[in-house]
CSV table of C-alpha atoms and ligand atoms in Angstrom, one decimal:
chain,number,residue,atom,x,y,z
A,603,MET,CA,-0.3,26.2,49.1
A,604,ARG,CA,-0.4,27.4,45.5
A,605,ARG,CA,3.2,26.4,44.9
A,606,GLY,CA,2.5,22.9,46.4
A,607,ALA,CA,-0.4,22.5,44.0
A,608,ILE,CA,1.9,23.3,41.0
A,609,VAL,CA,4.6,20.9,42.1
A,610,GLN,CA,1.9,18.1,42.5
A,611,LEU,CA,0.6,18.9,39.0
A,612,VAL,CA,4.1,18.8,37.3
A,613,VAL,CA,5.0,15.5,39.1
A,614,LEU,CA,1.7,14.0,37.9
A,615,ALA,CA,2.1,15.4,34.3
A,616,ALA,CA,5.8,13.9,34.3
A,617,LEU,CA,4.6,10.5,35.4
A,618,ILE,CA,1.7,10.4,32.9
A,619,SER,CA,3.9,11.4,30.0
A,620,ALA,CA,6.6,8.9,31.0
A,621,ALA,CA,3.9,6.1,30.9
A,622,VAL,CA,2.5,7.2,27.6
A,623,THR,CA,5.9,7.6,26.0
A,624,ALA,CA,6.9,4.2,27.1
A,625,ILE,CA,3.8,2.8,25.4
A,626,ALA,CA,4.5,4.9,22.3
A,627,VAL,CA,8.3,3.9,22.0
A,628,PHE,CA,8.5,0.4,23.5
A,629,ILE,CA,5.7,-1.1,21.4
A,630,PRO,CA,6.8,-1.7,17.8
A,631,TRP,CA,3.7,0.0,16.1
A,632,LEU,CA,5.2,0.7,12.8
A,633,PRO,CA,6.6,-1.7,10.1
A,634,VAL,CA,10.4,-1.5,9.3
A,635,GLN,CA,11.6,1.6,7.5
A,636,ALA,CA,12.5,0.8,4.0
A,637,SER,CA,12.5,4.1,2.1
A,638,GLU,CA,13.8,7.6,2.4
A,639,GLN,CA,10.3,9.0,2.2
A,640,ARG,CA,9.2,6.7,5.1
A,641,GLU,CA,12.0,8.2,7.3
A,642,ARG,CA,10.5,11.8,6.8
A,643,ILE,CA,7.0,10.6,7.3
A,644,ASP,CA,8.0,8.8,10.5
A,645,PHE,CA,9.7,12.1,11.7
A,646,VAL,CA,6.4,14.0,11.2
A,647,PHE,CA,4.6,11.1,12.9
A,648,TRP,CA,6.8,11.2,16.1
A,649,PHE,CA,6.8,15.0,16.1
A,650,THR,CA,3.0,14.9,16.1
A,651,THR,CA,3.0,12.1,18.7
A,652,ALA,CA,5.3,14.0,21.1
A,653,ILE,CA,2.9,17.0,20.9
A,654,CYS,CA,0.0,14.7,21.6
A,655,ILE,CA,1.8,13.2,24.5
A,656,PHE,CA,2.5,16.7,26.0
A,657,ILE,CA,-1.2,17.8,25.6
A,658,PHE,CA,-2.5,14.5,27.0
A,659,ALA,CA,-0.2,14.9,30.1
A,660,VAL,CA,-1.4,18.4,30.8
A,661,VAL,CA,-5.0,17.5,30.4
A,662,ALA,CA,-4.9,14.1,32.2
A,663,SER,CA,-2.8,15.6,35.2
A,664,VAL,CA,-5.2,18.6,35.6
A,665,SER,CA,-8.2,16.2,35.4
A,666,VAL,CA,-6.8,13.7,38.0
A,667,TYR,CA,-5.6,16.4,40.3
A,668,ALA,CA,-9.1,18.2,40.2
A,669,GLY,CA,-10.9,14.9,40.6
A,670,VAL,CA,-9.0,14.1,43.7
A,671,LYS,CA,-8.6,17.6,45.2
A,672,PHE,CA,-12.0,19.0,44.7
A,673,ARG,CA,-14.2,15.9,45.0
A,674,ALA,CA,-17.4,16.7,47.0
A,675,LYS,CA,-17.9,14.9,50.3
A,676,PRO,CA,-20.5,12.1,50.2
A,677,ASP,CA,-23.0,14.3,52.2
A,678,ASP,CA,-22.3,17.5,50.5
A,679,ASP,CA,-25.4,18.5,48.5
A,680,SER,CA,-24.5,22.2,48.2
A,681,ASP,CA,-23.9,24.0,44.9
A,682,GLY,CA,-20.3,24.8,43.9
A,683,LYS,CA,-19.1,28.4,44.0
A,684,PRO,CA,-19.8,30.4,40.8
A,685,THR,CA,-16.7,31.0,38.8
A,686,HIS,CA,-15.9,33.6,36.1
A,687,GLY,CA,-13.6,33.3,33.1
A,688,HIS,CA,-9.9,33.7,33.4
A,689,THR,CA,-8.6,35.9,30.5
A,690,ARG,CA,-5.0,35.0,30.8
A,691,LEU,CA,-5.7,31.2,31.0
A,692,GLU,CA,-8.0,31.5,28.0
A,693,ILE,CA,-5.3,33.3,25.9
A,694,ILE,CA,-2.7,30.7,26.9
A,695,TRP,CA,-4.9,27.6,25.9
A,696,THR,CA,-5.7,29.3,22.6
A,697,VAL,CA,-2.2,30.5,21.6
A,698,VAL,CA,-0.4,27.2,22.7
A,699,PRO,CA,-2.5,24.9,20.4
A,700,LEU,CA,-2.4,27.4,17.7
A,701,VAL,CA,1.4,27.5,17.7
A,702,LEU,CA,1.5,23.6,17.9
A,703,VAL,CA,-0.9,23.1,15.0
A,704,ILE,CA,1.1,25.7,12.7
A,705,ALA,CA,4.3,23.7,13.7
A,706,ILE,CA,2.8,20.5,12.7
A,707,SER,CA,1.6,21.9,9.3
A,708,VAL,CA,5.1,23.4,8.6
A,709,VAL,CA,6.9,20.2,9.4
A,710,SER,CA,4.4,18.2,7.3
A,711,ALA,CA,4.6,20.6,4.3
A,712,VAL,CA,8.5,20.4,4.4
A,713,ALA,CA,8.4,16.6,4.6
A,714,LEU,CA,6.0,16.3,1.7
A,715,ALA,CA,7.8,18.7,-0.5
A,716,GLN,CA,11.1,16.9,0.1
A,717,ASN,CA,9.3,13.5,-0.6
A,718,GLU,CA,8.1,14.6,-4.0
A,719,ARG,CA,11.7,15.7,-5.0
A,720,LEU,CA,13.0,13.6,-7.9
A,721,PRO,CA,16.6,13.6,-9.1
A,722,SER,CA,17.1,13.4,-12.8
A,723,ASN,CA,18.8,10.0,-12.6
A,724,HIS,CA,15.8,8.1,-11.5
A,725,LEU,CA,14.1,4.8,-12.4
A,726,LYS,CA,10.7,5.0,-14.0
A,727,VAL,CA,8.1,2.3,-13.2
A,728,ASP,CA,4.6,2.2,-14.8
A,729,VAL,CA,2.1,0.5,-12.6
A,730,THR,CA,-1.1,-0.8,-13.9
A,731,ALA,CA,-3.8,-1.9,-11.6
A,732,GLN,CA,-6.9,-4.0,-12.4
A,733,GLN,CA,-9.2,-6.3,-10.7
A,734,PHE,CA,-7.4,-8.0,-9.0
A,735,ALA,CA,-3.8,-7.7,-9.7
A,736,TRP,CA,-0.8,-5.4,-10.2
A,737,SER,CA,1.5,-5.3,-13.1
A,738,PHE,CA,4.7,-3.3,-13.5
A,739,SER,CA,6.6,-2.2,-16.6
A,740,TYR,CA,9.9,-0.3,-17.0
A,741,PRO,CA,9.6,2.1,-19.8
A,742,GLY,CA,12.9,2.6,-21.7
A,743,ARG,CA,14.1,-0.8,-20.6
A,744,GLY,CA,13.0,-3.0,-23.4
A,745,ASP,CA,9.3,-2.8,-22.4
A,746,LEU,CA,10.0,-5.3,-19.5
A,747,SER,CA,6.8,-6.0,-17.8
A,748,THR,CA,6.3,-8.2,-14.7
A,749,GLY,CA,3.9,-9.2,-11.9
A,750,GLU,CA,6.5,-8.9,-9.2
A,751,LEU,CA,8.1,-5.5,-8.7
A,752,HIS,CA,11.9,-5.4,-8.5
A,753,LEU,CA,13.8,-2.3,-7.5
A,754,PRO,CA,17.4,-1.5,-6.9
A,755,VAL,CA,18.2,-0.2,-3.4
A,756,ASP,CA,19.2,3.5,-3.0
A,757,VAL,CA,17.9,4.5,-6.5
A,758,PRO,CA,15.0,6.9,-6.6
A,759,VAL,CA,12.0,5.5,-8.4
A,760,GLU,CA,9.1,7.4,-10.0
A,761,PHE,CA,6.0,5.4,-10.1
A,762,ARG,CA,3.2,6.3,-12.5
A,763,PHE,CA,-0.2,4.7,-11.9
A,764,GLU,CA,-3.1,3.7,-14.2
A,765,ALA,CA,-6.1,1.6,-13.6
A,766,ARG,CA,-7.9,-0.4,-16.2
A,767,ASP,CA,-11.3,-0.7,-14.5
A,768,VAL,CA,-12.1,0.9,-11.1
A,769,LEU,CA,-10.1,2.8,-8.4
A,770,HIS,CA,-7.2,0.9,-6.8
A,771,SER,CA,-4.5,2.1,-4.2
A,772,PHE,CA,-0.9,1.2,-4.1
A,773,TRP,CA,0.6,0.8,-0.7
A,774,VAL,CA,3.8,-0.8,0.6
A,775,PRO,CA,3.6,-0.2,4.3
A,776,GLN,CA,7.6,-0.3,4.6
A,777,PHE,CA,7.7,2.6,2.1
A,778,GLY,CA,5.2,4.5,4.1
A,779,GLN,CA,3.1,6.2,1.2
A,780,LYS,CA,-0.1,5.4,-0.6
A,781,GLN,CA,-1.2,6.5,-4.1
A,782,ASP,CA,-4.5,5.8,-5.9
A,783,ALA,CA,-4.5,4.3,-9.3
A,784,VAL,CA,-7.3,6.1,-11.2
A,785,PRO,CA,-8.8,5.0,-14.6
A,786,VAL,CA,-7.8,7.9,-16.8
A,787,ALA,CA,-8.4,8.6,-20.5
A,788,GLU,CA,-5.2,10.4,-20.9
A,789,ARG,CA,-1.9,9.0,-19.9
A,790,LYS,CA,-0.6,12.4,-18.8
A,791,ASN,CA,-3.1,12.6,-16.0
A,792,ARG,CA,-1.7,9.5,-14.3
A,793,THR,CA,-1.1,9.7,-10.5
A,794,ARG,CA,2.5,9.5,-9.4
A,795,LEU,CA,4.6,8.7,-6.4
A,796,VAL,CA,8.4,9.0,-5.6
A,797,VAL,CA,10.1,6.2,-3.6
A,798,THR,CA,13.8,5.7,-2.8
A,799,PRO,CA,14.0,2.3,-1.3
A,800,THR,CA,16.8,2.1,1.3
A,801,ARG,CA,16.7,-1.4,2.6
A,802,VAL,CA,17.2,-4.7,0.8
A,803,GLY,CA,14.3,-7.1,1.4
A,804,THR,CA,10.8,-8.3,0.0
A,805,TYR,CA,7.9,-6.3,1.0
A,806,PRO,CA,4.1,-6.7,0.4
A,807,ILE,CA,2.2,-4.5,-2.1
A,808,ILE,CA,-1.3,-4.1,-0.9
A,809,CYS,CA,-4.3,-2.6,-2.6
A,810,THR,CA,-6.0,-0.3,-0.1
A,811,GLU,CA,-9.1,0.8,-2.1
A,812,LEU,CA,-12.1,-1.5,-1.9
A,813,CYS,CA,-12.2,-2.5,-5.6
A,814,GLY,CA,-14.4,-5.6,-5.7
A,815,LEU,CA,-14.7,-9.3,-4.6
A,816,GLY,CA,-10.9,-10.0,-4.9
A,817,HIS,CA,-9.7,-6.7,-3.2
A,818,ALA,CA,-8.4,-8.5,-0.1
A,819,LEU,CA,-6.3,-10.7,-2.4
A,820,MET,CA,-5.0,-7.9,-4.5
A,821,ARG,CA,-1.4,-8.3,-3.5
A,822,ALA,CA,2.0,-8.6,-5.0
A,823,ASN,CA,5.6,-8.4,-3.8
A,824,VAL,CA,8.3,-5.8,-4.1
A,825,VAL,CA,11.8,-7.1,-4.1
A,826,VAL,CA,14.4,-4.4,-3.2
A,827,GLU,CA,17.9,-5.8,-4.1
A,828,ARG,CA,21.4,-4.7,-4.8
A,829,PRO,CA,21.8,-2.9,-8.2
A,830,ALA,CA,23.9,-5.8,-9.6
A,831,ALA,CA,21.2,-8.4,-8.7
A,832,PHE,CA,18.6,-5.9,-10.1
A,833,ARG,CA,20.5,-5.8,-13.4
A,834,ARG,CA,20.8,-9.6,-13.5
A,835,TRP,CA,17.1,-10.0,-12.9
A,836,MET,CA,16.3,-7.5,-15.7
A,837,ARG,CA,18.5,-9.5,-18.1
A,838,GLU,CA,16.9,-12.7,-17.2
A,839,ARG,CA,13.4,-11.4,-17.5
A,840,ARG,CA,14.1,-9.7,-20.8
A,841,GLY,CA,15.6,-13.0,-22.1
A,842,ALA,CA,12.4,-14.9,-21.0
A,843,GLN,CA,10.1,-12.3,-22.6
A,844,GLY,CA,11.9,-11.3,-25.7
A,845,GLY,CA,12.3,-13.0,-29.0
A,846,GLY,CA,14.8,-15.4,-27.7
A,847,GLY,CA,12.2,-17.0,-25.2
A,848,THR,CA,10.0,-20.0,-26.2
A,849,ALA,CA,6.2,-19.6,-26.5
A,850,ARG,CA,5.7,-21.2,-23.2
A,851,LEU,CA,7.8,-18.5,-21.4
A,852,ALA,CA,6.0,-15.8,-23.3
A,853,GLY,CA,2.7,-17.4,-22.3
A,854,ARG,CA,3.8,-17.4,-18.7
A,855,ALA,CA,4.9,-13.8,-19.0
A,856,VAL,CA,1.4,-12.8,-20.3
A,857,TYR,CA,-0.1,-14.8,-17.4
A,858,GLU,CA,2.1,-13.0,-14.9
A,859,GLN,CA,1.8,-9.4,-16.3
A,860,ASN,CA,-2.0,-9.6,-16.4
A,861,GLY,CA,-2.1,-10.8,-12.9
A,862,CYS,CA,-4.0,-14.0,-13.6
A,863,GLY,CA,-2.4,-15.6,-10.6
A,864,GLY,CA,-4.1,-13.0,-8.4
A,865,CYS,CA,-7.4,-14.9,-8.8
A,866,HIS,CA,-6.5,-18.4,-10.0
A,867,VAL,CA,-4.7,-21.5,-8.9
A,868,PHE,CA,-2.3,-22.7,-11.7
A,869,GLY,CA,0.4,-25.2,-10.8
A,870,PRO,CA,2.8,-24.4,-13.7
A,871,ALA,CA,2.8,-20.7,-12.8
A,872,GLY,CA,3.0,-21.4,-9.1
A,873,SER,CA,-0.1,-19.2,-8.5
A,874,ALA,CA,-2.6,-19.7,-5.7
A,875,GLY,CA,-5.4,-17.2,-6.2
A,876,ARG,CA,-8.7,-18.1,-4.7
A,877,VAL,CA,-11.1,-15.7,-6.4
A,878,GLY,CA,-11.8,-17.7,-9.5
A,879,PRO,CA,-11.8,-21.3,-10.4
A,880,SER,CA,-8.6,-23.4,-10.4
A,881,LEU,CA,-6.9,-23.6,-13.8
A,882,ASP,CA,-5.4,-26.8,-13.0
A,883,ARG,CA,-8.9,-28.2,-13.4
A,884,LEU,CA,-9.3,-26.6,-16.8
A,885,GLU,CA,-9.5,-29.8,-18.7
A,886,ALA,CA,-12.2,-31.3,-16.5
A,887,GLU,CA,-14.1,-28.2,-16.6
A,888,ALA,CA,-13.9,-27.9,-20.4
A,889,ARG,CA,-15.5,-31.4,-20.7
A,890,ARG,CA,-18.2,-30.5,-18.2
A,891,ALA,CA,-18.9,-27.3,-20.0
A,892,ASN,CA,-18.9,-29.0,-23.3
A,893,ARG,CA,-18.2,-25.9,-25.3
A,894,GLY,CA,-15.7,-27.1,-28.0
A,895,SER,CA,-12.0,-28.1,-27.7
A,896,LEU,CA,-9.9,-27.3,-24.7
A,897,ALA,CA,-8.2,-24.4,-26.5
A,898,ALA,CA,-11.5,-23.0,-27.7
A,899,PHE,CA,-13.1,-23.2,-24.2
A,900,THR,CA,-9.9,-21.5,-22.7
A,901,ARG,CA,-10.0,-18.7,-25.2
A,902,GLU,CA,-13.8,-18.1,-24.8
A,903,SER,CA,-13.3,-17.9,-21.0
A,904,ILE,CA,-10.8,-15.2,-21.4
A,905,VAL,CA,-12.4,-13.2,-24.2
A,906,ASN,CA,-16.0,-13.6,-23.4
A,907,VAL,CA,-16.1,-13.9,-19.7
A,908,GLY,CA,-19.7,-14.5,-19.0
A,909,ALA,CA,-20.2,-17.2,-21.6
A,910,TYR,CA,-19.7,-20.0,-19.1
A,911,ILE,CA,-19.4,-19.7,-15.4
A,912,GLU,CA,-18.1,-22.6,-13.3
A,913,PRO,CA,-20.8,-23.7,-10.8
A,914,GLY,CA,-20.0,-22.3,-7.4
A,915,TYR,CA,-18.5,-19.1,-8.8
A,916,GLN,CA,-19.7,-15.7,-9.6
A,917,ASN,CA,-19.0,-13.7,-12.7
A,918,VAL,CA,-16.3,-11.4,-11.4
A,919,MET,CA,-13.7,-11.8,-14.0
A,920,PRO,CA,-12.8,-8.4,-15.6
A,921,ASN,CA,-13.7,-8.3,-19.3
A,922,THR,CA,-10.5,-6.3,-20.1
A,923,PHE,CA,-8.5,-9.4,-21.3
A,924,GLY,CA,-10.2,-9.7,-24.7
A,925,GLN,CA,-8.2,-6.5,-25.5
A,926,LEU,CA,-4.9,-8.3,-25.3
A,927,PRO,CA,-2.9,-8.2,-28.5
A,928,LYS,CA,-3.6,-11.3,-30.5
A,929,ASP,CA,0.0,-12.8,-30.2
A,930,GLN,CA,-0.2,-12.4,-26.4
A,931,LEU,CA,-3.7,-14.0,-26.2
A,932,ASP,CA,-2.5,-16.9,-28.3
A,933,ALA,CA,0.5,-17.4,-26.2
A,934,LEU,CA,-1.6,-17.3,-23.0
A,935,VAL,CA,-4.2,-19.8,-24.3
A,936,ASP,CA,-1.4,-22.1,-25.5
A,937,TYR,CA,0.4,-21.8,-22.1
A,938,LEU,CA,-2.8,-22.5,-20.2
A,939,VAL,CA,-3.8,-25.5,-22.3
A,940,GLN,CA,-0.2,-27.1,-22.2
A,941,GLY,CA,0.0,-26.5,-18.5
A,942,ALA,CA,-3.5,-28.0,-17.8
A,943,ARG,CA,-2.7,-31.0,-19.8
A,944,LYS,CA,0.6,-31.6,-18.1
A,945,GLY,CA,-1.0,-31.1,-14.7
A,946,GLY,CA,-3.9,-33.4,-15.5
B,880,CUA,CU1,-7.6,-3.2,-6.0
B,880,CUA,CU2,-8.7,-3.2,-3.9
């Protein structure tokens, strides 16, 4: 009788855990793995999930068995028999979860410690977050700075984060980790993150901290490529940004580094942000605003953001762009004016 009950419970538990395991394994819940750190995080995830499936199977099978076996008959209004505690059972259901929770914390601690490990031959990338765009620079590599992140595959990267205005949070789902970008007075207090990309491809960079009206659009791309392609990209970018480039290219670089495209449509830059007014209509808007020449209007709109607000928009543009170095600001204004004229 007793043995029969145990056999039934074990069969029930096996069926339930098989069904839940199938749901866990055969539905692709997670994005593709594209970093070494993600592999460790996924290991912790599946380790914890396996424990959860085991606990669920035990609880669900006992519940189903008890519900079927000890159901009161429809006309049975009598009280149940009084029961007392069962010391051995209570010790088991205290010790088993304790061991499981300790196991999860040990496995997590090991994975986290390994994920923070950084070999000496790594790449450094400084990440600047601001409403509502990301920009990336490569210290020690000619101060190259860009709005699209490029990384060589299989090279460990140390990201250091900084925010210009409010909290933002850096997340590439395929890399598996998040890190806050915090406005800090001292650069040495920047938050950091170690990522070793393992898979060539283009992945989204998503801001996961509600940071204002354009939060949902605060996205960029990370391109993971073979080291040779990465070096070629660096050379090309440096050429475009450095002294060899024309003012137009420099202006475009300023536009991209400062994430203008995150909020504005601008044909010449191929940007399609929808938070702020379209810069393709800059000329028409300058006429309507009637605040001096096109260049003067453009400069004022960058430096003194609240001076004129296009009807239908709110004043959400960050007022940090007035701090741009003069040559960058000049190049940006030039680039916008030329592009707006050409676009008509
Ligand atoms: Cu930045 Cu949300």
